[in-house]
PDB file of C-alpha atoms in Angstrom:
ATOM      1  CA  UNK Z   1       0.000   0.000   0.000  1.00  0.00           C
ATOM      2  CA  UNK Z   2       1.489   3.441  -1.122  1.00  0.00           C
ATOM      3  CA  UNK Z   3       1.780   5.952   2.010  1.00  0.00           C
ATOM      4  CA  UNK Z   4      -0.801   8.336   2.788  1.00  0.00           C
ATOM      5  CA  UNK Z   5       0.430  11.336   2.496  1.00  0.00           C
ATOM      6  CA  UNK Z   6      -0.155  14.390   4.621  1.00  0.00           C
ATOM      7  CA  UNK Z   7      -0.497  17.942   2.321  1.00  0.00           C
ATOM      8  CA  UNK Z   8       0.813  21.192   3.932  1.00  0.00           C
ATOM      9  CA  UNK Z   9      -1.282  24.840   2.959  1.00  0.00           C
ATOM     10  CA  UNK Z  10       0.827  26.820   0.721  1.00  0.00           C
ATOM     11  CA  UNK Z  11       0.840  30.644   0.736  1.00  0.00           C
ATOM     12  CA  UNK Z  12       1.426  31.678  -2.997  1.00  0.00           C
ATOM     13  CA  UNK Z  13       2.065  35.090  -5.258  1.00  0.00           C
ATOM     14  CA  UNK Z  14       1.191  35.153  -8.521  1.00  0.00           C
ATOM     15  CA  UNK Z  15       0.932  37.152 -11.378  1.00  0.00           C
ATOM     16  CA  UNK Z  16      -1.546  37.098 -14.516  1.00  0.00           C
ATOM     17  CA  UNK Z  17      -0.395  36.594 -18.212  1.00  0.00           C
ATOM     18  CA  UNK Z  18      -2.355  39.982 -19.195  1.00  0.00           C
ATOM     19  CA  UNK Z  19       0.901  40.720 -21.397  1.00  0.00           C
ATOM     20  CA  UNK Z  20       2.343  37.704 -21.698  1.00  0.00           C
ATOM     21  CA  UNK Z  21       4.439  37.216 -25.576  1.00  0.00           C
ATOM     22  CA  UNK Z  22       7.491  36.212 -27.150  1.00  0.00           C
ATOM     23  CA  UNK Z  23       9.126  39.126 -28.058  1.00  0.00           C
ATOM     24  CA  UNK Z  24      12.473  37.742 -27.664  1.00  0.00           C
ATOM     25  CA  UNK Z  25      14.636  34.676 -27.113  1.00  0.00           C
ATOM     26  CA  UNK Z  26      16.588  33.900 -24.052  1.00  0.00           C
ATOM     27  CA  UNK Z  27      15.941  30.088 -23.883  1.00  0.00           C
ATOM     28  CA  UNK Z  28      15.696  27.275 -26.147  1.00  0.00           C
ATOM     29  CA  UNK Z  29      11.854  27.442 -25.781  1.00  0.00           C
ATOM     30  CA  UNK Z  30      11.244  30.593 -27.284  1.00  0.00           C
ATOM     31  CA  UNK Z  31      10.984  31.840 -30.692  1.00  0.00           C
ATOM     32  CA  UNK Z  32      10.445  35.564 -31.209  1.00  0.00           C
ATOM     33  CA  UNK Z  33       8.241  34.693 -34.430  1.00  0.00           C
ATOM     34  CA  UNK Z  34       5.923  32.696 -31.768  1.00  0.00           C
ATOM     35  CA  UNK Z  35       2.129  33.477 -32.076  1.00  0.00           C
ATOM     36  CA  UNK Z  36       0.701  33.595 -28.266  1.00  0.00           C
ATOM     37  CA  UNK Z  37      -2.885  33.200 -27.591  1.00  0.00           C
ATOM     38  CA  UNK Z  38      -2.683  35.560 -24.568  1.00  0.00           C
ATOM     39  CA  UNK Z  39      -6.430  34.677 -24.066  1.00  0.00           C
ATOM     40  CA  UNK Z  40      -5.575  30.924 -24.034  1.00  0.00           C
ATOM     41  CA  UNK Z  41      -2.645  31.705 -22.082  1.00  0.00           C
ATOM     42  CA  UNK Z  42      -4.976  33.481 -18.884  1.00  0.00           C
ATOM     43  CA  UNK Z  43      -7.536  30.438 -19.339  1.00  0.00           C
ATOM     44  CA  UNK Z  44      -4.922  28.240 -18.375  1.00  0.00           C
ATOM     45  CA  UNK Z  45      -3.630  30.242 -15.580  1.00  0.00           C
ATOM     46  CA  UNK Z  46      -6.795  30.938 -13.955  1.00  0.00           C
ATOM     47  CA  UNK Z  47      -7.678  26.881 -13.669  1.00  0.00           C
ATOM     48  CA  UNK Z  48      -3.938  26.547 -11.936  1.00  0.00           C
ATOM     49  CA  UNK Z  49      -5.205  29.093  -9.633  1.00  0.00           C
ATOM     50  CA  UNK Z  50      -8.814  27.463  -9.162  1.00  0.00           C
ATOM     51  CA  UNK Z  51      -6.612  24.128  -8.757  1.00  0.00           C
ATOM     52  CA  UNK Z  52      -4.355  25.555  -5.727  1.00  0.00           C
ATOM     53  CA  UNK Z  53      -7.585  27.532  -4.265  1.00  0.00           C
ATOM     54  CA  UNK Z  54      -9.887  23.669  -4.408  1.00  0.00           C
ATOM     55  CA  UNK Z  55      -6.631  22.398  -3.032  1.00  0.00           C
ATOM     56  CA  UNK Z  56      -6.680  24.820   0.407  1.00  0.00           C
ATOM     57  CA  UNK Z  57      -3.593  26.961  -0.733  1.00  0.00           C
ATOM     58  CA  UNK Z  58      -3.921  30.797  -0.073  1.00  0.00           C
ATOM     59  CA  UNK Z  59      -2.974  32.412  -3.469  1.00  0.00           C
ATOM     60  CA  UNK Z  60      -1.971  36.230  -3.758  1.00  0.00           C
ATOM     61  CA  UNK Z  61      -1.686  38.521  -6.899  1.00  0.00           C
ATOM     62  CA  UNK Z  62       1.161  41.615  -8.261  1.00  0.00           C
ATOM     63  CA  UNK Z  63      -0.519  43.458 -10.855  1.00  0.00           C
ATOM     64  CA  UNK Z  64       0.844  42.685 -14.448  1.00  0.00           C
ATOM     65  CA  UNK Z  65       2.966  45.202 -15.972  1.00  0.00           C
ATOM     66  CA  UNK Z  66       2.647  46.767 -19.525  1.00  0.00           C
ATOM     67  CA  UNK Z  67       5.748  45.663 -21.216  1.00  0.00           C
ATOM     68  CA  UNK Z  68       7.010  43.113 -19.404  1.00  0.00           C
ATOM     69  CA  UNK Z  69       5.650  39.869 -21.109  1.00  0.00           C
ATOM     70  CA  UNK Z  70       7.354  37.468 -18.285  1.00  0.00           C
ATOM     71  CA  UNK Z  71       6.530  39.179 -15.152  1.00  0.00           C
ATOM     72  CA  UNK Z  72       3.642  35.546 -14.767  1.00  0.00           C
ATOM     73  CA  UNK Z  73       6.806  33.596 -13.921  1.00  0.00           C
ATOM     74  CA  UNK Z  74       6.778  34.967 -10.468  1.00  0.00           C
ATOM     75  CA  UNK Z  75       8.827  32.063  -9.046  1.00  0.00           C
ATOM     76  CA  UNK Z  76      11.999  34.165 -10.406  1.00  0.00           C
ATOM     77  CA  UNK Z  77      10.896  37.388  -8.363  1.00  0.00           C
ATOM     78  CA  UNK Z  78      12.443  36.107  -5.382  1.00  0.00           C
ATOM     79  CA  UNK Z  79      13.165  33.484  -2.518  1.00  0.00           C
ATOM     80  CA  UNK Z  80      11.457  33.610   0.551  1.00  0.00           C
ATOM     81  CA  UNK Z  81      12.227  31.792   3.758  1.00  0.00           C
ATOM     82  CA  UNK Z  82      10.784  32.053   7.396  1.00  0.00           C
ATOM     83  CA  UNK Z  83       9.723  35.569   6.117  1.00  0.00           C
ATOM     84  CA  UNK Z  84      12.834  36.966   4.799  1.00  0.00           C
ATOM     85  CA  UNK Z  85      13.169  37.928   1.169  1.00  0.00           C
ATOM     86  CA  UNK Z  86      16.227  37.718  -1.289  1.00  0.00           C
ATOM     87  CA  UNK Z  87      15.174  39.264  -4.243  1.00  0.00           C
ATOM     88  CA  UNK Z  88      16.633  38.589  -7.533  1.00  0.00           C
ATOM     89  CA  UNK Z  89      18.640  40.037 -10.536  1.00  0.00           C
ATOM     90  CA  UNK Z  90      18.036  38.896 -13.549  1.00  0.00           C
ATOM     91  CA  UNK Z  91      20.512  37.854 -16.260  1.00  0.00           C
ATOM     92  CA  UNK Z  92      18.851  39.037 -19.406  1.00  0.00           C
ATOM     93  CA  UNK Z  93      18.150  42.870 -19.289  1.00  0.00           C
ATOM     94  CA  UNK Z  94      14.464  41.813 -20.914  1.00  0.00           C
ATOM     95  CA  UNK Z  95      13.701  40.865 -17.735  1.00  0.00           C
ATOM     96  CA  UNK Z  96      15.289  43.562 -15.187  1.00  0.00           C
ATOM     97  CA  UNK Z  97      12.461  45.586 -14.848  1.00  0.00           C
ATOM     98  CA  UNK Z  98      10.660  43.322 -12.740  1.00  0.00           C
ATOM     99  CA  UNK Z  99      13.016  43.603 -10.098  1.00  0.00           C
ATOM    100  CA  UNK Z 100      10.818  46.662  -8.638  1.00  0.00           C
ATOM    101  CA  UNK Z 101       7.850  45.276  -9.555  1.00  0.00           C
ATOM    102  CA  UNK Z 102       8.208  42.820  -7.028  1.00  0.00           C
ATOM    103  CA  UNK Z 103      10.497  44.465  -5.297  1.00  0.00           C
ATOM    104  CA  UNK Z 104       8.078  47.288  -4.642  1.00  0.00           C
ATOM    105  CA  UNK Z 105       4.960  44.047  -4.025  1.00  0.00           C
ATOM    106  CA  UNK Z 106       7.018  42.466  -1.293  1.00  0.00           C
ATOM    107  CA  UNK Z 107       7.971  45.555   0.550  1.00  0.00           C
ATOM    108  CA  UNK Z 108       4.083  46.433   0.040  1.00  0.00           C
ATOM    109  CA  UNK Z 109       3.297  43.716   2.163  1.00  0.00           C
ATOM    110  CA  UNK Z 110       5.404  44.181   4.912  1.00  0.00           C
ATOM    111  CA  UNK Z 111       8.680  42.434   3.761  1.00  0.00           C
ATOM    112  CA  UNK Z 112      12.081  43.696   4.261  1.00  0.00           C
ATOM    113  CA  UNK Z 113      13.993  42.887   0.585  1.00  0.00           C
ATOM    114  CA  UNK Z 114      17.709  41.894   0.225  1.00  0.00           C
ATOM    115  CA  UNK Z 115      18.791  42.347  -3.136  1.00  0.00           C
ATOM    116  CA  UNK Z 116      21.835  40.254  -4.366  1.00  0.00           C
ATOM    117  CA  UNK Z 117      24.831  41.616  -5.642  1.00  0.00           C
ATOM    118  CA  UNK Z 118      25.057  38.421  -8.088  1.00  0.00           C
ATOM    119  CA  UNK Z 119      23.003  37.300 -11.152  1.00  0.00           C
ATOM    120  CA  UNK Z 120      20.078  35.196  -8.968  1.00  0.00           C
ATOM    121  CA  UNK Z 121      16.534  34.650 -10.348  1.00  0.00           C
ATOM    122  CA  UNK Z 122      14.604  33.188  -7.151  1.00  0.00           C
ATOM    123  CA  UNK Z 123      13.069  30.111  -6.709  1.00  0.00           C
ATOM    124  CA  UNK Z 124      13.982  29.569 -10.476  1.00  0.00           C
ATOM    125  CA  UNK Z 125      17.096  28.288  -8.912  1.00  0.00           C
ATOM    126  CA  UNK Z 126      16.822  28.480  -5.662  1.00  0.00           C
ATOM    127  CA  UNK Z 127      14.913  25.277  -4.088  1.00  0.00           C
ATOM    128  CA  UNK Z 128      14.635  25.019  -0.093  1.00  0.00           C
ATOM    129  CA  UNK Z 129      14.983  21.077   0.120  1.00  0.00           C
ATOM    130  CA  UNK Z 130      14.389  20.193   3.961  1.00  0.00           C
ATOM    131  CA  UNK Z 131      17.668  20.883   5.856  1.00  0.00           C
ATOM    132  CA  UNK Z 132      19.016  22.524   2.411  1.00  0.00           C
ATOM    133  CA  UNK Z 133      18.756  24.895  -0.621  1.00  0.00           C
ATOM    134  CA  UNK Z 134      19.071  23.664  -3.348  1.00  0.00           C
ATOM    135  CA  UNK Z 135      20.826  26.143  -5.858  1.00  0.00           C
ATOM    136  CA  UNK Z 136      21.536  25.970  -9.612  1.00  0.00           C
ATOM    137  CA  UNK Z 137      23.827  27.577 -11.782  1.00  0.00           C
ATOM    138  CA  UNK Z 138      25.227  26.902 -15.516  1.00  0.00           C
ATOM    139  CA  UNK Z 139      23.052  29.107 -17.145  1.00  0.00           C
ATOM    140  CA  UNK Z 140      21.649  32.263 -15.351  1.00  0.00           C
ATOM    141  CA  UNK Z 141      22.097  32.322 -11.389  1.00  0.00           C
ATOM    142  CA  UNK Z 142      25.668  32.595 -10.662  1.00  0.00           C
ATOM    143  CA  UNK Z 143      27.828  30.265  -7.428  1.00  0.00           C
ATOM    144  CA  UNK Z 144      28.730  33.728  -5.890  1.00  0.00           C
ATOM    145  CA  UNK Z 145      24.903  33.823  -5.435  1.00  0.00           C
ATOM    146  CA  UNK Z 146      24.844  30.584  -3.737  1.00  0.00           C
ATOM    147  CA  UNK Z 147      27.144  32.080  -1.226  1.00  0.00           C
ATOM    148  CA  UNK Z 148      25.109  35.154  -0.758  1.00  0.00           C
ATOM    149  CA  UNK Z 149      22.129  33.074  -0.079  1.00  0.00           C
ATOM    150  CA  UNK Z 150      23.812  30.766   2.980  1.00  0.00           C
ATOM    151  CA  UNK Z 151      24.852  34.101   4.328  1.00  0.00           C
ATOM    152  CA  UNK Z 152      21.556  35.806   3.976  1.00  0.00           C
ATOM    153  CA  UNK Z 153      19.370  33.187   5.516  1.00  0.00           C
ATOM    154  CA  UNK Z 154      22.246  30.885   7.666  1.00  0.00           C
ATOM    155  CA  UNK Z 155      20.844  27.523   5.673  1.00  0.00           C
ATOM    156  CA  UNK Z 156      23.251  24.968   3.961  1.00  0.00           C
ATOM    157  CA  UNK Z 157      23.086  26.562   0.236  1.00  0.00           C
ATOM    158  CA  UNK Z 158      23.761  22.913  -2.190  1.00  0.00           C
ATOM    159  CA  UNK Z 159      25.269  24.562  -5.356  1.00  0.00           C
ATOM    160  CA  UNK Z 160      24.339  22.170  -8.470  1.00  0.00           C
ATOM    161  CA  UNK Z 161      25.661  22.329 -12.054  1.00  0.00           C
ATOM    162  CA  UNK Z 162      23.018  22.513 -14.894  1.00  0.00           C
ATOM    163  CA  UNK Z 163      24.696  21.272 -18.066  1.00  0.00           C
ATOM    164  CA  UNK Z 164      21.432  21.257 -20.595  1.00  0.00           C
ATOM    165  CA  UNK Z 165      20.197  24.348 -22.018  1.00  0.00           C
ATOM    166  CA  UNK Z 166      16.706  23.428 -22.146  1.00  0.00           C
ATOM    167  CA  UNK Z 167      17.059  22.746 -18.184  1.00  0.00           C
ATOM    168  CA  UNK Z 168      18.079  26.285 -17.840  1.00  0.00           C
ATOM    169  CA  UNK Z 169      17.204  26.703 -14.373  1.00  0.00           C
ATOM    170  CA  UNK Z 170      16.992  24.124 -11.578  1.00  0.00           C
ATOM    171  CA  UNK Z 171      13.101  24.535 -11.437  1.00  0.00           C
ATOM    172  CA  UNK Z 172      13.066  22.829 -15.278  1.00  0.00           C
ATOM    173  CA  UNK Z 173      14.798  19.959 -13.532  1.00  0.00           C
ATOM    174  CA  UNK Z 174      13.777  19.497 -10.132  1.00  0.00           C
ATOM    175  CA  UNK Z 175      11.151  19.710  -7.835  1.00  0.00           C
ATOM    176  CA  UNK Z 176      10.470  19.456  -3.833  1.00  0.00           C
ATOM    177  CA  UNK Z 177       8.229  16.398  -3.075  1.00  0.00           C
ATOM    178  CA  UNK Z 178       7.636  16.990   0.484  1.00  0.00           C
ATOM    179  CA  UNK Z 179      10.294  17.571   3.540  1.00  0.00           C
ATOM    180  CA  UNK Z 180      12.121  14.349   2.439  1.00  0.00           C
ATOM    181  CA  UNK Z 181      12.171  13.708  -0.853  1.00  0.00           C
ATOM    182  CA  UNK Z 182      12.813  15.432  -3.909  1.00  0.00           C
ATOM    183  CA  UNK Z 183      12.146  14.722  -7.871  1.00  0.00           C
ATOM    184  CA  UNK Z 184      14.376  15.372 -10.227  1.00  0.00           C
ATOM    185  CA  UNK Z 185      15.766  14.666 -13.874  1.00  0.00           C
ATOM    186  CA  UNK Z 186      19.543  12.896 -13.820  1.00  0.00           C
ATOM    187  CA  UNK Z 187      20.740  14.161 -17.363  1.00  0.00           C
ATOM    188  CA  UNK Z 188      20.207  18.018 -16.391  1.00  0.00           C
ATOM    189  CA  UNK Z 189      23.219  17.757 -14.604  1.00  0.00           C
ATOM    190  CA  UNK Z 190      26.804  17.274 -14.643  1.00  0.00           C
ATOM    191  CA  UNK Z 191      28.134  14.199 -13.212  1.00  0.00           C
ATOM    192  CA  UNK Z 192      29.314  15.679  -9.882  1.00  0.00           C
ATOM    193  CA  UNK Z 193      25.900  17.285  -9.026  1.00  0.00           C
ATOM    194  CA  UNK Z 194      23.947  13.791  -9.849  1.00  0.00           C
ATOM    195  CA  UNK Z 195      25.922  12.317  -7.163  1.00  0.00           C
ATOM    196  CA  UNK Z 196      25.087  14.824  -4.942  1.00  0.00           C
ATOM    197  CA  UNK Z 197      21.654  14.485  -5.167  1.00  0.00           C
ATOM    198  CA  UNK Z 198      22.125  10.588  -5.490  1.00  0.00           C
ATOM    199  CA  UNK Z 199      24.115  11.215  -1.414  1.00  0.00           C
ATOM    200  CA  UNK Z 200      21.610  13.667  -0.250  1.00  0.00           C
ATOM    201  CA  UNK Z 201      18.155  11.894  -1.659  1.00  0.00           C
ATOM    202  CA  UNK Z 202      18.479   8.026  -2.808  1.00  0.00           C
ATOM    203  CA  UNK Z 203      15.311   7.702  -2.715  1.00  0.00           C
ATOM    204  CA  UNK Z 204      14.232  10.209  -5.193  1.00  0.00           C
ATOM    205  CA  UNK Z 205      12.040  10.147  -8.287  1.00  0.00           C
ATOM    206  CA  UNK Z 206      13.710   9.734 -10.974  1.00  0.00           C
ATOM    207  CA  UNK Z 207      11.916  11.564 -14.093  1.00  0.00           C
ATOM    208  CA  UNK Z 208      12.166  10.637 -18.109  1.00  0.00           C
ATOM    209  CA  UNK Z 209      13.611  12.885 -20.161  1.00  0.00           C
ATOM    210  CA  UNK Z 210      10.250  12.740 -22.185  1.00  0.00           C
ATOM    211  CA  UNK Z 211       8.292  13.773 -18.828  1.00  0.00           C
ATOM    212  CA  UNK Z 212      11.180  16.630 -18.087  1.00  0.00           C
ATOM    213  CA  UNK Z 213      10.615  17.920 -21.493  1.00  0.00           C
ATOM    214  CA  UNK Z 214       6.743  18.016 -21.445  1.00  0.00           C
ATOM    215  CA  UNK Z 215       7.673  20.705 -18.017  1.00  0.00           C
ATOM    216  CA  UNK Z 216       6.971  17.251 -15.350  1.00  0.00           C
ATOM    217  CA  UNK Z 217       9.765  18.353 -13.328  1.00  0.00           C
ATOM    218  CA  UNK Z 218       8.119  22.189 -13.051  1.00  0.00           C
ATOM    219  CA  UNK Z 219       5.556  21.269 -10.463  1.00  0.00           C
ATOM    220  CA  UNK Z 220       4.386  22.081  -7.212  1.00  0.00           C
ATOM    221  CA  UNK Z 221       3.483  19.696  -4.337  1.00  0.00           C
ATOM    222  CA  UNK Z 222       1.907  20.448  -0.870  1.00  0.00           C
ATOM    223  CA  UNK Z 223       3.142  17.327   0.369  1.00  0.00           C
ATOM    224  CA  UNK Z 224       0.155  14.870  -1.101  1.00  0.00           C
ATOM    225  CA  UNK Z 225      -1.335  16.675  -3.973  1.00  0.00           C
ATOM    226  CA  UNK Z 226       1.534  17.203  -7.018  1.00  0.00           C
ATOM    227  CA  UNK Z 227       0.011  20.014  -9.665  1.00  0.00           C
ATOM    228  CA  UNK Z 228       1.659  18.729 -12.769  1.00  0.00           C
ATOM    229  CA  UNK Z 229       1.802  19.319 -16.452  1.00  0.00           C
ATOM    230  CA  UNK Z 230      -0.375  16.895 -17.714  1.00  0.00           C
ATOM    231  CA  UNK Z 231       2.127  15.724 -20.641  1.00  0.00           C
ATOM    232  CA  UNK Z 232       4.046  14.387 -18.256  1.00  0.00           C
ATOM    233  CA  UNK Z 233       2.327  11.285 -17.885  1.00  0.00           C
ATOM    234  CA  UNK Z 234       5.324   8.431 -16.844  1.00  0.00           C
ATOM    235  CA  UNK Z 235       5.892  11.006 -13.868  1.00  0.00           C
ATOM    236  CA  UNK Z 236       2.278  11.328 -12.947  1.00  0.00           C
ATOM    237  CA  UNK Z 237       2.363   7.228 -12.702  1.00  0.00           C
ATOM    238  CA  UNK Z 238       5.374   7.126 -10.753  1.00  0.00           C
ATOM    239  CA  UNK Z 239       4.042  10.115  -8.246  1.00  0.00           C
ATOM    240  CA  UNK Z 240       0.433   7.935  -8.139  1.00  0.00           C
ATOM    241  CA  UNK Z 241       2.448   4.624  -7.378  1.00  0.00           C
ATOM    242  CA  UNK Z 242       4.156   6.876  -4.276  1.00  0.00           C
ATOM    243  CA  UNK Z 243       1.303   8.049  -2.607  1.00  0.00           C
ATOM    244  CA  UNK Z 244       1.361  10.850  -3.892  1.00  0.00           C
ATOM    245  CA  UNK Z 245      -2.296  12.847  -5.421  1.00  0.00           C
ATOM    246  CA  UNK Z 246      -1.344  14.082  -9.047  1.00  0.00           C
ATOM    247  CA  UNK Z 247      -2.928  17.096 -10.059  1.00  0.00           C
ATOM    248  CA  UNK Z 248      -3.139  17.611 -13.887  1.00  0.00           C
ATOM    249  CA  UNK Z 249      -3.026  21.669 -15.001  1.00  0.00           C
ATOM    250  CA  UNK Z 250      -2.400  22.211 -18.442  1.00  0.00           C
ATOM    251  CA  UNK Z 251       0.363  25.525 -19.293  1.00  0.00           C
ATOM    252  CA  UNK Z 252       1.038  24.808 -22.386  1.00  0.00           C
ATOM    253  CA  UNK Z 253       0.741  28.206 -23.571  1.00  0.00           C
ATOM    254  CA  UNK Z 254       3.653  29.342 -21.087  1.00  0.00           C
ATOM    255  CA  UNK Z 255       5.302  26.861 -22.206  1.00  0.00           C
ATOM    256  CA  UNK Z 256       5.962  28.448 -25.083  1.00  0.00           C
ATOM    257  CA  UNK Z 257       8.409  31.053 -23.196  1.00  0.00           C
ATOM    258  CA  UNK Z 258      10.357  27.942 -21.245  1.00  0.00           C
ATOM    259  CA  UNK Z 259       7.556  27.988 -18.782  1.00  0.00           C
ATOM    260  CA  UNK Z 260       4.976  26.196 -16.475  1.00  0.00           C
ATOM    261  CA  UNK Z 261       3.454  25.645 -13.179  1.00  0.00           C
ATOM    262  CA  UNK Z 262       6.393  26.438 -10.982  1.00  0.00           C
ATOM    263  CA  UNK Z 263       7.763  29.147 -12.909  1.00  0.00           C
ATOM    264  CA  UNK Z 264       4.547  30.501 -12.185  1.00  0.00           C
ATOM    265  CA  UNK Z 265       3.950  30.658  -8.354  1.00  0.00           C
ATOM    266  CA  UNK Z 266       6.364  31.943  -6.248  1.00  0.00           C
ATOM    267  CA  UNK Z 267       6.101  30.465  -2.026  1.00  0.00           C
ATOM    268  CA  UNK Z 268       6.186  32.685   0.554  1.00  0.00           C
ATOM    269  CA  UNK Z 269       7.276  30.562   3.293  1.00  0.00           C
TER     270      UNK Z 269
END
């Protein structure tokens, strides 16, 4: 008999795809000559946000800003731990603008905001794991980040080497199951990192690279229910075979800009 597992009520931010686009190419996703159905694209994010609300999660909003077509991947706005925010700074200049916008959301509500003095872009690559944060690098958040971050909060800061572009930040490769556990795609990384994880989490779900590239691996779990691109469908057996509740939410859309449920929804923990 799988476990039964216990789910934990998330507090989330989140941002509408008003103006989401392609306008430009900073991942192997996107194509600037990409047509976007923006209408599609706020269908879809308005049933993840019915899914997280049925599911008991408190979800919050930033107003979308004219201009800035990926200010709906709000997991890159920041990390927040035990009510402390380290905000980001982004590696493509498209995308530094949103830095206030959040910036100016988060103080808003009462947070204090430490912005890094290194290329970081949030919970894009910056994954509290239990004891640990889990941080990536390769392609846009930088080590000297890493360091900032186990300085900033006092948490062991794991850094771990992306080597595939179209895993381009650790979110695109891994995800937090619960306190214990984590899932995660092998082939993202270079050979010293999958050890690491392989020391720090044998037990782990081990993804496809068919589910990593249908966005499997950019989900969100409460502990028992897993909100998952519904593409990804060895990693929703695997997740049903553990216990875990799948829960299928179709970005496809976002997807289209390198994308999906994690990239948007940022935690504030």
């Amino acid at each position: 008999m799988p476990l039964t597992r216990v789910p934990r009520p998330r507090r989330f931010l989140t941002c509408a795809p008003r103006y989401f686009d392609v306008r430009y190419a900073i991942n192997p996703w996107m194509r600037e000559d990409t047509e976007v159905d923006t209408d599609l694209a706020q269908a879809q994010w308005e049933t993840l946000i019915r899914a997280y609300r049925d599911h008991g999660h408190r979800v919050e909003y930033i107003e979308p800003v004219p201009g800035l077509p990926d200010m709906v991947f709000a997991a890159n706005s920041a990390l927040v731990l035990e009510g402390r925010v380290f905000g980001s700074r982004f590696h493509a200049p498209q995308r530094r603008p949103e830095q206030l916008a959040y910036e100016r959301w988060f103080k808003a509500a009462g947070f204090d905001v430490h912005p890094p003095e290194s290329v970081c872009e949030g919970e894009g690559d910056l994954v509290p794991a239990g004891p640990f944060v889990l941080a990536g690098t390769g392609f846009r958040t930088t080590r000297a980040a890493h360091q900032e971050v186990q300085e900033f909060f006092g948490v062991p800061t794991v850094s771990l080497l992306l080597v595939d572009p179209y895993f381009y930040h650790l979110d695109t490769a891994l995800f937090v199951l619960d306190d214990q556990n984590i899932a995660y795609y092998p082939e993202a990384f270079s050979p010293g990192s999958r050890e690491v994880l392989g020391r720090l989490f044998p037990d782990a779900l081990i993804a496809t690279r068919d589910d990593a590239m249908a966005f499997g691996l950019n989900s969100v779990s409460d502990g028992r229910h897993v909100f998952v691109a519904p593409r990804a469908t060895g990693l929703i057996g695997q997740l049903t075979d553990r216990g875990y509740v799948p829960v299928p939410v179709d970005l496809s859309e976002l997807h289209k800009a390198g994308g999906g449920i994690k990239c948007c929804t940022q935690e504030i923990r």
